[in-house]
Amino acid sequence: MMSTTESAKGPLRKSIGLPLLVLASGQLVISLDYNIVYVALPDIGAGLGFSDHDLQWVVSAYVVATGGFLLLGGRAADLLGRRRMFVVAALLYAGSSLVGGLAQTPGVLVAVRAVQGIGGSLLFPATLSLITTLYDEGPDRNRALAVWGAAGAGGLCFGSLLGGVLVEAFGWPSVFFVNVPVAGALAVAGRLLFPADGPWDRSRHFDVAGALTATGGITLLVFLLVQAPAEGWDTPTALASAVLSVCLLTLFAVVERRSRDPLVPARLFAHRGLLAAMGVTALFSATFSSVPYFLTLYFQTVHGYRAVATGLAFLVPAVVVAVGTQAGERAVSAFGMRRMLIGGMTLGAAGAAALGLALTSDGSYPSLLPGIVLLGLGQGAAWTGMWIAASAGVAPGDQGVASGLASTTLQVGGAVGLAVLVALAGGVGQNASGPGLLDGIRTAVFAIAGGIGCGALALLALRRATSTSP
């Protein structure tokens, strides 16, 4: 029997542009919401009385909640309906953002950021699985993913500019209030434009035990990776989080083996393309996605840029990454997925190396541009390619959880990568200063170049091994 989503696919294609615009806007909201608070942190800390130690949780609460709930959000999209989850997530964003702008205490704002993170963990896989089920595998889906990727990559960079403008003009609450009308409009547009999900298939059961153990284990793991680099790996909190995370994830594996309808079907772990894509997303987040953190330190601490100037400095990276996403989609058609990923990562490694050489105490912004352009083109191409790879060959009923798996590795990879890079750079942070800070930033950027290059070599080796196997 044809599902409601499938039956509506044909008519929807006649108006392909508007639904894709809504889906791309959803990704834009997710990426903006992650990045827009960075330049507002000093004002938030002063306005609500955060301690220096606790201020990091304005960012970390979002990261921990998103990383922990992505797998659950992906399966919920498959079982409860993609349109339903898109609308619910957008409304959650709107409501929590309104409360965040009105917050008067640190505890309320941190809680709001956690709720926004849960909203992101529901919206991201719902948006991605809508794209991969509404658009056929091949050129149509690749083009849609390129547009979606451009919106997300641009949002990560434009968030800094928008945050700086809003904070200087209207104060820190504006970075939350701006989400309210946008997210509300997304909920209405999604309800009107996307095909109805139809009734819940009662023959498929929601794996409650798997959802609880996976969410708890992954949340504690991300919490550990965010908290331990600053507080220490041998503190009681870090040790307890590590032990509980291992226990819950082990229990999750046991539950999944015995479940009639597991949260993560075992067949997905036999899907080599999805597994490879998960590895690429983890590496991508650990390397490419860590660059804005160190560039922000370089602009604001080494050169003394104000919030708006820092945002303007990210305009060129945003445009170049967006161009890279479109080039990546065309390169997939011309050269194939693996060659495109190898090329994009090689370009990114070269760009990161050039950027590291240009990071000097008296260097000008134009001297950074060759590295920024190469890095951004490679980043955009790899971003598009890894999501095409993650969805290729996956059954429609598993697209949500496949998206959840890939995006979970994206979050965990980012947390691990940034923790390792900060430690490698000598613990650089927002309050660091002096020549040691610049040396640390350069060390981190060169390590990023090395990591991306190793990823390209691994893909090349995998390609050769595949082509020579019987």
Short mmCIF file of C-alpha atoms in Angstrom, two decimals:
data_model
loop_
_atom_site.label_atom_id
_atom_site.label_comp_id
_atom_site.label_asym_id
_atom_site.label_seq_id
_atom_site.Cartn_x
_atom_site.Cartn_y
_atom_site.Cartn_z
CA MET A 1 0.00 0.00 0.00
CA MET A 2 1.42 3.39 -0.99
CA SER A 3 2.02 5.76 1.91
CA THR A 4 0.67 9.27 2.01
CA THR A 5 4.16 10.65 1.58
CA GLU A 6 4.77 8.59 -1.52
CA SER A 7 1.44 9.42 -3.07
CA ALA A 8 2.04 13.11 -2.57
CA LYS A 9 5.52 13.03 -4.04
CA GLY A 10 4.44 13.52 -7.66
CA PRO A 11 2.27 16.63 -7.18
CA LEU A 12 4.86 18.15 -4.89
CA ARG A 13 7.55 18.04 -7.56
CA LYS A 14 5.65 20.62 -9.60
CA SER A 15 6.39 23.15 -6.88
CA ILE A 16 9.87 21.87 -6.02
CA GLY A 17 11.34 25.32 -5.36
CA LEU A 18 9.17 26.47 -2.46
CA PRO A 19 9.37 23.28 -0.35
CA LEU A 20 13.13 23.21 -0.84
CA LEU A 21 13.32 26.86 0.25
CA VAL A 22 11.53 25.94 3.48
CA LEU A 23 13.81 22.96 4.08
CA ALA A 24 16.90 25.06 3.43
CA SER A 25 15.54 27.72 5.80
CA GLY A 26 15.16 25.05 8.47
CA GLN A 27 18.83 24.18 8.13
CA LEU A 28 19.68 27.88 8.17
CA VAL A 29 17.87 28.29 11.51
CA ILE A 30 19.76 25.33 13.02
CA SER A 31 23.18 26.62 11.97
CA LEU A 32 22.41 30.24 12.86
CA ASP A 33 21.14 29.25 16.29
CA TYR A 34 24.32 27.32 16.99
CA ASN A 35 26.64 30.19 16.04
CA ILE A 36 24.74 33.41 16.69
CA VAL A 37 25.32 33.41 20.45
CA TYR A 38 29.13 33.35 20.24
CA VAL A 39 29.59 37.09 19.76
CA ALA A 40 26.84 37.76 22.34
CA LEU A 41 28.54 35.78 25.12
CA PRO A 42 30.29 38.74 26.82
CA ASP A 43 27.02 40.71 26.95
CA ILE A 44 25.06 37.67 28.14
CA GLY A 45 27.61 37.06 30.89
CA ALA A 46 27.49 40.66 32.07
CA GLY A 47 23.73 41.00 31.74
CA LEU A 48 22.74 37.83 33.64
CA GLY A 49 25.69 37.56 36.01
CA PHE A 50 27.29 34.39 34.64
CA SER A 51 30.60 33.36 36.15
CA ASP A 52 33.48 32.85 33.72
CA HIS A 53 33.30 29.12 34.39
CA ASP A 54 29.55 28.80 33.74
CA LEU A 55 29.29 31.03 30.66
CA GLN A 56 30.50 28.22 28.42
CA TRP A 57 27.25 26.38 29.10
CA VAL A 58 25.33 28.86 26.98
CA VAL A 59 27.02 27.08 24.08
CA SER A 60 27.67 23.67 25.64
CA ALA A 61 24.05 23.05 26.71
CA TYR A 62 22.99 23.33 23.07
CA VAL A 63 25.78 21.02 21.88
CA VAL A 64 25.14 18.37 24.55
CA ALA A 65 21.37 18.27 24.01
CA THR A 66 21.64 18.20 20.24
CA GLY A 67 24.23 15.45 20.21
CA GLY A 68 22.34 13.32 22.70
CA PHE A 69 18.93 13.44 21.04
CA LEU A 70 19.79 13.26 17.32
CA LEU A 71 19.40 9.49 17.07
CA LEU A 72 16.04 9.66 18.81
CA GLY A 73 14.99 12.53 16.55
CA GLY A 74 15.91 10.56 13.44
CA ARG A 75 13.85 7.53 14.41
CA ALA A 76 10.95 9.71 15.51
CA ALA A 77 10.87 11.21 12.00
CA ASP A 78 10.65 7.71 10.51
CA LEU A 79 7.93 6.44 12.84
CA LEU A 80 5.90 9.49 13.86
CA GLY A 81 6.06 11.41 10.59
CA ARG A 82 8.58 13.74 9.04
CA ARG A 83 6.20 16.65 8.59
CA ARG A 84 4.94 16.28 12.15
CA MET A 85 8.46 16.34 13.57
CA PHE A 86 9.44 19.31 11.39
CA VAL A 87 6.49 21.35 12.64
CA VAL A 88 6.95 20.30 16.30
CA ALA A 89 10.67 21.10 16.19
CA ALA A 90 10.10 24.53 14.62
CA LEU A 91 7.50 25.39 17.27
CA LEU A 92 9.91 24.20 19.98
CA TYR A 93 12.52 26.55 18.57
CA ALA A 94 10.10 29.47 18.50
CA GLY A 95 8.82 28.92 22.04
CA SER A 96 12.22 28.34 23.64
CA SER A 97 13.72 31.34 21.83
CA LEU A 98 10.99 33.59 23.21
CA VAL A 99 11.69 32.36 26.74
CA GLY A 100 15.43 32.80 26.16
CA GLY A 101 15.04 36.44 25.20
CA LEU A 102 13.02 37.06 28.35
CA ALA A 103 15.38 35.10 30.65
CA GLN A 104 16.52 36.86 33.79
CA THR A 105 18.77 34.20 35.35
CA PRO A 106 21.66 32.05 34.12
CA GLY A 107 19.83 28.82 34.95
CA VAL A 108 16.83 29.69 32.80
CA LEU A 109 19.01 30.63 29.83
CA VAL A 110 21.05 27.42 30.04
CA ALA A 111 17.82 25.40 30.21
CA VAL A 112 16.51 27.29 27.16
CA ARG A 113 19.67 26.46 25.23
CA ALA A 114 19.20 22.77 26.09
CA VAL A 115 15.61 22.89 24.81
CA GLN A 116 16.81 24.62 21.64
CA GLY A 117 19.33 21.80 21.27
CA ILE A 118 16.54 19.23 21.50
CA GLY A 119 14.66 21.22 18.89
CA GLY A 120 17.72 21.02 16.65
CA SER A 121 18.00 17.27 17.20
CA LEU A 122 14.41 16.89 15.98
CA LEU A 123 14.58 19.42 13.15
CA PHE A 124 17.87 18.33 11.58
CA PRO A 125 16.97 14.69 10.79
CA ALA A 126 13.38 15.64 9.91
CA THR A 127 14.65 18.20 7.40
CA LEU A 128 17.30 15.89 5.95
CA SER A 129 14.96 12.90 5.69
CA LEU A 130 12.29 15.05 4.00
CA ILE A 131 14.84 15.97 1.35
CA THR A 132 15.97 12.38 0.86
CA THR A 133 12.41 11.07 0.56
CA LEU A 134 10.86 13.90 -1.46
CA TYR A 135 13.63 13.97 -4.05
CA ASP A 136 14.72 10.88 -5.97
CA GLU A 137 18.24 9.58 -5.50
CA GLY A 138 20.47 11.05 -8.18
CA PRO A 139 20.65 14.57 -9.69
CA ASP A 140 17.40 15.83 -8.06
CA ARG A 141 18.46 14.80 -4.56
CA ASN A 142 22.04 15.96 -5.09
CA ARG A 143 20.82 19.39 -6.17
CA ALA A 144 18.47 19.65 -3.20
CA LEU A 145 21.21 18.62 -0.78
CA ALA A 146 23.56 21.20 -2.30
CA VAL A 147 21.01 23.99 -1.71
CA TRP A 148 20.33 22.69 1.81
CA GLY A 149 24.08 22.46 2.47
CA ALA A 150 24.69 26.00 1.23
CA ALA A 151 22.08 27.31 3.67
CA GLY A 152 23.65 25.45 6.58
CA ALA A 153 27.23 26.34 5.78
CA GLY A 154 26.29 29.96 5.20
CA GLY A 155 24.37 30.09 8.48
CA LEU A 156 27.42 29.02 10.46
CA CYS A 157 29.33 32.02 9.14
CA PHE A 158 26.52 34.58 8.82
CA GLY A 159 25.53 33.82 12.41
CA SER A 160 28.58 35.72 13.63
CA LEU A 161 27.70 38.79 11.53
CA LEU A 162 24.01 38.76 12.42
CA GLY A 163 24.82 38.22 16.09
CA GLY A 164 27.24 41.15 16.12
CA VAL A 165 24.77 43.52 14.44
CA LEU A 166 21.89 42.51 16.71
CA VAL A 167 23.90 42.72 19.93
CA GLU A 168 25.27 46.17 19.17
CA ALA A 169 21.90 47.51 18.00
CA PHE A 170 19.39 45.84 20.35
CA GLY A 171 21.28 43.97 23.09
CA TRP A 172 21.85 40.26 23.66
CA PRO A 173 18.12 39.23 23.96
CA SER A 174 17.72 40.03 20.26
CA VAL A 175 19.77 36.97 19.26
CA PHE A 176 16.96 34.86 20.74
CA PHE A 177 13.98 36.98 19.70
CA VAL A 178 15.04 36.88 16.04
CA ASN A 179 14.31 33.13 15.98
CA VAL A 180 10.69 33.48 17.08
CA PRO A 181 9.06 34.77 13.86
CA VAL A 182 11.38 32.77 11.62
CA ALA A 183 10.78 29.45 13.37
CA GLY A 184 7.05 30.17 13.64
CA ALA A 185 6.87 30.84 9.91
CA LEU A 186 8.74 27.58 9.22
CA ALA A 187 6.19 25.63 11.24
CA VAL A 188 3.30 27.14 9.26
CA ALA A 189 5.05 26.67 5.91
CA GLY A 190 5.95 23.08 6.70
CA ARG A 191 2.36 22.31 7.67
CA LEU A 192 1.07 23.78 4.41
CA LEU A 193 3.69 22.66 1.89
CA PHE A 194 4.86 19.19 2.91
CA PRO A 195 2.77 16.09 2.22
CA ALA A 196 0.70 14.73 5.11
CA ASP A 197 2.34 11.91 7.04
CA GLY A 198 -0.79 9.78 7.32
CA PRO A 199 -1.74 7.68 10.33
CA TRP A 200 0.92 6.11 12.51
CA ASP A 201 1.72 2.58 11.40
CA ARG A 202 0.74 0.59 14.53
CA SER A 203 2.64 -2.45 13.29
CA ARG A 204 5.90 -0.59 13.94
CA HIS A 205 6.85 -0.13 17.58
CA PHE A 206 8.88 2.67 19.05
CA ASP A 207 11.92 1.21 20.82
CA VAL A 208 11.53 3.05 24.14
CA ALA A 209 14.31 1.16 25.95
CA GLY A 210 16.69 1.69 23.02
CA ALA A 211 15.78 5.37 22.80
CA LEU A 212 16.37 5.97 26.52
CA THR A 213 19.69 4.12 26.69
CA ALA A 214 21.03 5.60 23.44
CA THR A 215 19.97 9.14 24.33
CA GLY A 216 21.34 8.88 27.86
CA GLY A 217 24.63 7.30 26.76
CA ILE A 218 25.30 9.71 23.90
CA THR A 219 24.28 12.75 25.99
CA LEU A 220 26.71 11.77 28.74
CA LEU A 221 29.44 11.11 26.17
CA VAL A 222 29.04 14.54 24.58
CA PHE A 223 28.84 16.13 28.06
CA LEU A 224 32.14 14.41 28.96
CA LEU A 225 33.83 15.60 25.76
CA VAL A 226 32.65 19.17 26.34
CA GLN A 227 33.32 19.38 30.08
CA ALA A 228 36.45 17.30 30.68
CA PRO A 229 38.98 19.35 28.64
CA ALA A 230 38.31 22.37 30.86
CA GLU A 231 37.71 20.63 34.19
CA GLY A 232 40.03 17.65 33.85
CA TRP A 233 39.56 14.02 32.85
CA ASP A 234 40.10 12.70 36.39
CA THR A 235 37.43 14.72 38.18
CA PRO A 236 34.52 12.84 39.82
CA THR A 237 32.08 14.35 37.29
CA ALA A 238 34.17 13.24 34.30
CA LEU A 239 34.76 9.74 35.68
CA ALA A 240 31.08 9.26 36.56
CA SER A 241 30.00 10.49 33.12
CA ALA A 242 32.43 8.14 31.39
CA VAL A 243 31.33 5.09 33.39
CA LEU A 244 27.61 5.82 33.00
CA SER A 245 28.01 6.52 29.28
CA VAL A 246 29.79 3.21 28.68
CA CYS A 247 27.20 1.33 30.73
CA LEU A 248 24.24 2.89 28.93
CA LEU A 249 25.71 2.41 25.46
CA THR A 250 26.53 -1.21 26.30
CA LEU A 251 22.97 -1.70 27.52
CA PHE A 252 21.75 -0.06 24.31
CA ALA A 253 23.64 -2.65 22.24
CA VAL A 254 22.04 -5.46 24.26
CA VAL A 255 18.56 -3.95 23.94
CA GLU A 256 18.93 -3.49 20.18
CA ARG A 257 19.86 -7.14 19.66
CA ARG A 258 16.66 -8.26 21.41
CA SER A 259 14.23 -5.63 20.12
CA ARG A 260 11.56 -6.53 17.53
CA ASP A 261 11.77 -3.05 16.01
CA PRO A 262 15.13 -1.60 17.12
CA LEU A 263 15.89 2.08 17.22
CA VAL A 264 18.82 1.44 14.87
CA PRO A 265 18.16 -1.55 12.58
CA ALA A 266 21.17 -3.87 12.34
CA ARG A 267 20.95 -3.76 8.53
CA LEU A 268 22.21 -0.18 8.60
CA PHE A 269 25.52 -1.29 10.09
CA ALA A 270 26.01 -3.52 7.05
CA HIS A 271 25.56 -0.50 4.75
CA ARG A 272 29.16 0.32 3.82
CA GLY A 273 28.26 3.64 2.20
CA LEU A 274 26.53 4.86 5.35
CA LEU A 275 29.40 3.72 7.58
CA ALA A 276 31.92 5.51 5.37
CA ALA A 277 29.76 8.64 5.39
CA MET A 278 29.60 8.54 9.20
CA GLY A 279 33.39 8.44 9.32
CA VAL A 280 33.63 11.40 6.95
CA THR A 281 31.09 13.44 8.96
CA ALA A 282 33.03 12.82 12.18
CA LEU A 283 36.30 13.92 10.57
CA PHE A 284 34.62 16.87 8.85
CA SER A 285 33.25 18.20 12.14
CA ALA A 286 36.52 17.61 13.99
CA THR A 287 38.51 19.58 11.41
CA PHE A 288 36.60 21.91 9.07
CA SER A 289 33.99 22.86 11.69
CA SER A 290 36.67 23.78 14.27
CA VAL A 291 38.19 26.48 12.08
CA PRO A 292 35.66 29.25 12.98
CA TYR A 293 36.50 28.84 16.70
CA PHE A 294 40.20 29.55 16.12
CA LEU A 295 39.56 32.26 13.53
CA THR A 296 37.27 34.02 16.01
CA LEU A 297 40.07 33.96 18.60
CA TYR A 298 42.50 35.27 16.00
CA PHE A 299 40.24 38.12 14.88
CA GLN A 300 39.02 39.23 18.31
CA THR A 301 41.95 38.50 20.63
CA VAL A 302 45.01 38.84 18.40
CA HIS A 303 43.74 41.73 16.24
CA GLY A 304 41.09 43.20 18.53
CA TYR A 305 38.11 43.05 16.14
CA ARG A 306 34.74 44.07 17.55
CA ALA A 307 31.67 41.83 17.20
CA VAL A 308 30.45 43.35 13.92
CA ALA A 309 33.94 43.39 12.41
CA THR A 310 34.36 39.72 13.30
CA GLY A 311 31.05 38.94 11.62
CA LEU A 312 32.10 40.83 8.49
CA ALA A 313 35.34 38.86 8.42
CA PHE A 314 33.29 35.68 8.08
CA LEU A 315 31.37 36.94 5.04
CA VAL A 316 33.96 35.74 2.53
CA PRO A 317 34.17 32.23 4.09
CA ALA A 318 30.37 32.03 4.02
CA VAL A 319 30.15 32.91 0.33
CA VAL A 320 33.00 30.59 -0.64
CA VAL A 321 31.55 27.65 1.31
CA ALA A 322 28.19 28.22 -0.40
CA VAL A 323 29.93 28.17 -3.79
CA GLY A 324 31.71 24.98 -2.76
CA THR A 325 28.44 23.21 -1.98
CA GLN A 326 27.18 23.91 -5.50
CA ALA A 327 30.48 22.90 -7.08
CA GLY A 328 30.43 19.70 -5.05
CA GLU A 329 27.01 18.72 -6.37
CA ARG A 330 28.19 19.17 -9.96
CA ALA A 331 31.46 17.34 -9.28
CA VAL A 332 29.55 14.31 -7.98
CA SER A 333 27.81 13.99 -11.34
CA ALA A 334 31.04 14.53 -13.27
CA PHE A 335 33.56 12.50 -11.27
CA GLY A 336 31.65 10.32 -8.79
CA MET A 337 31.19 10.57 -5.04
CA ARG A 338 34.52 9.26 -3.77
CA ARG A 339 36.67 11.23 -6.20
CA MET A 340 34.78 14.40 -5.35
CA LEU A 341 35.27 13.84 -1.60
CA ILE A 342 38.97 13.13 -2.08
CA GLY A 343 39.34 16.28 -4.19
CA GLY A 344 37.37 18.44 -1.77
CA MET A 345 39.35 17.24 1.24
CA THR A 346 42.66 17.69 -0.56
CA LEU A 347 41.63 21.24 -1.41
CA GLY A 348 40.62 21.82 2.20
CA ALA A 349 43.92 20.49 3.55
CA ALA A 350 45.87 22.79 1.26
CA GLY A 351 43.70 25.73 2.28
CA ALA A 352 44.14 25.05 6.01
CA ALA A 353 47.93 24.82 5.57
CA ALA A 354 47.98 28.13 3.65
CA LEU A 355 45.79 29.74 6.30
CA GLY A 356 48.11 28.57 9.08
CA LEU A 357 51.09 30.17 7.34
CA ALA A 358 49.20 33.47 7.00
CA LEU A 359 48.22 33.73 10.69
CA THR A 360 50.69 36.30 12.01
CA SER A 361 50.54 39.05 14.62
CA ASP A 362 50.79 41.79 11.98
CA GLY A 363 49.14 39.99 9.08
CA SER A 364 46.35 41.63 7.10
CA TYR A 365 42.97 40.14 6.27
CA PRO A 366 43.75 39.92 2.51
CA SER A 367 46.73 37.70 3.31
CA LEU A 368 44.30 35.15 4.75
CA LEU A 369 42.13 35.00 1.64
CA PRO A 370 44.03 32.36 -0.41
CA GLY A 371 43.77 29.89 2.47
CA ILE A 372 40.17 30.87 3.24
CA VAL A 373 39.11 30.39 -0.38
CA LEU A 374 40.75 26.97 -0.78
CA LEU A 375 39.51 25.81 2.62
CA GLY A 376 35.97 27.07 2.00
CA LEU A 377 35.67 25.45 -1.43
CA GLY A 378 36.86 22.13 -0.03
CA GLN A 379 34.55 22.44 2.98
CA GLY A 380 31.49 23.17 0.87
CA ALA A 381 32.16 20.32 -1.52
CA ALA A 382 32.80 17.83 1.29
CA TRP A 383 29.66 18.96 3.17
CA THR A 384 27.41 18.28 0.18
CA GLY A 385 29.15 15.04 -0.70
CA MET A 386 28.99 13.45 2.74
CA TRP A 387 25.21 13.91 3.01
CA ILE A 388 24.67 12.53 -0.48
CA ALA A 389 26.75 9.52 0.54
CA ALA A 390 24.84 9.09 3.82
CA SER A 391 21.47 8.84 2.05
CA ALA A 392 22.49 6.83 -1.01
CA GLY A 393 20.98 3.36 -1.11
CA VAL A 394 19.12 3.71 2.21
CA ALA A 395 15.45 2.63 2.19
CA PRO A 396 12.89 5.46 2.59
CA GLY A 397 11.69 4.05 5.92
CA ASP A 398 15.23 4.26 7.33
CA GLN A 399 16.20 7.70 6.03
CA GLY A 400 15.42 9.40 9.34
CA VAL A 401 17.55 7.14 11.50
CA ALA A 402 20.33 7.12 8.86
CA SER A 403 20.31 10.93 9.06
CA GLY A 404 20.35 10.65 12.85
CA LEU A 405 23.36 8.32 12.78
CA ALA A 406 25.35 10.57 10.45
CA SER A 407 24.46 13.75 12.33
CA THR A 408 25.27 12.13 15.68
CA THR A 409 28.78 11.33 14.47
CA LEU A 410 28.94 14.93 13.25
CA GLN A 411 28.22 16.22 16.77
CA VAL A 412 30.47 13.75 18.59
CA GLY A 413 33.27 14.28 16.07
CA GLY A 414 33.05 18.02 16.59
CA ALA A 415 33.21 17.72 20.38
CA VAL A 416 36.17 15.33 20.22
CA GLY A 417 37.98 17.35 17.57
CA LEU A 418 37.68 20.71 19.31
CA ALA A 419 38.73 19.21 22.66
CA VAL A 420 41.82 17.63 21.08
CA LEU A 421 42.70 20.77 19.12
CA VAL A 422 42.35 23.07 22.14
CA ALA A 423 44.53 20.72 24.19
CA LEU A 424 47.07 20.53 21.35
CA ALA A 425 47.11 24.30 21.07
CA GLY A 426 47.98 24.63 24.74
CA GLY A 427 44.51 25.30 26.11
CA VAL A 428 43.84 28.51 24.15
CA GLY A 429 40.56 30.18 25.03
CA GLN A 430 38.63 33.42 25.02
CA ASN A 431 40.71 34.85 27.89
CA ALA A 432 44.13 33.83 26.56
CA SER A 433 46.57 36.44 25.28
CA GLY A 434 50.14 37.00 24.16
CA PRO A 435 52.40 35.22 21.69
CA GLY A 436 51.43 31.84 23.12
CA LEU A 437 47.87 32.35 21.92
CA LEU A 438 48.94 32.97 18.32
CA ASP A 439 51.28 29.98 18.39
CA GLY A 440 48.45 27.84 19.73
CA ILE A 441 46.03 28.99 17.02
CA ARG A 442 48.58 28.23 14.31
CA THR A 443 49.30 24.82 15.80
CA ALA A 444 45.59 23.99 15.78
CA VAL A 445 45.12 25.12 12.16
CA PHE A 446 48.11 23.08 10.99
CA ALA A 447 46.71 20.07 12.87
CA ILE A 448 43.41 20.63 11.06
CA ALA A 449 45.26 20.60 7.73
CA GLY A 450 46.95 17.34 8.69
CA GLY A 451 43.68 15.75 9.80
CA ILE A 452 41.88 16.65 6.57
CA GLY A 453 44.84 15.41 4.53
CA CYS A 454 44.84 12.09 6.39
CA GLY A 455 41.13 11.75 5.66
CA ALA A 456 41.74 12.27 1.95
CA LEU A 457 44.50 9.66 1.99
CA ALA A 458 42.23 7.20 3.83
CA LEU A 459 39.52 7.63 1.19
CA LEU A 460 42.10 7.17 -1.56
CA ALA A 461 43.40 3.99 0.08
CA LEU A 462 39.84 2.71 0.51
CA ARG A 463 39.15 3.37 -3.16
CA ARG A 464 42.24 1.44 -4.24
CA ALA A 465 41.45 -1.44 -1.88
CA THR A 466 37.91 -1.62 -3.26
CA SER A 467 39.04 -1.51 -6.88
CA THR A 468 41.64 -4.29 -6.38
CA SER A 469 39.45 -6.61 -4.28
CA PRO A 470 38.07 -9.71 -6.04
#
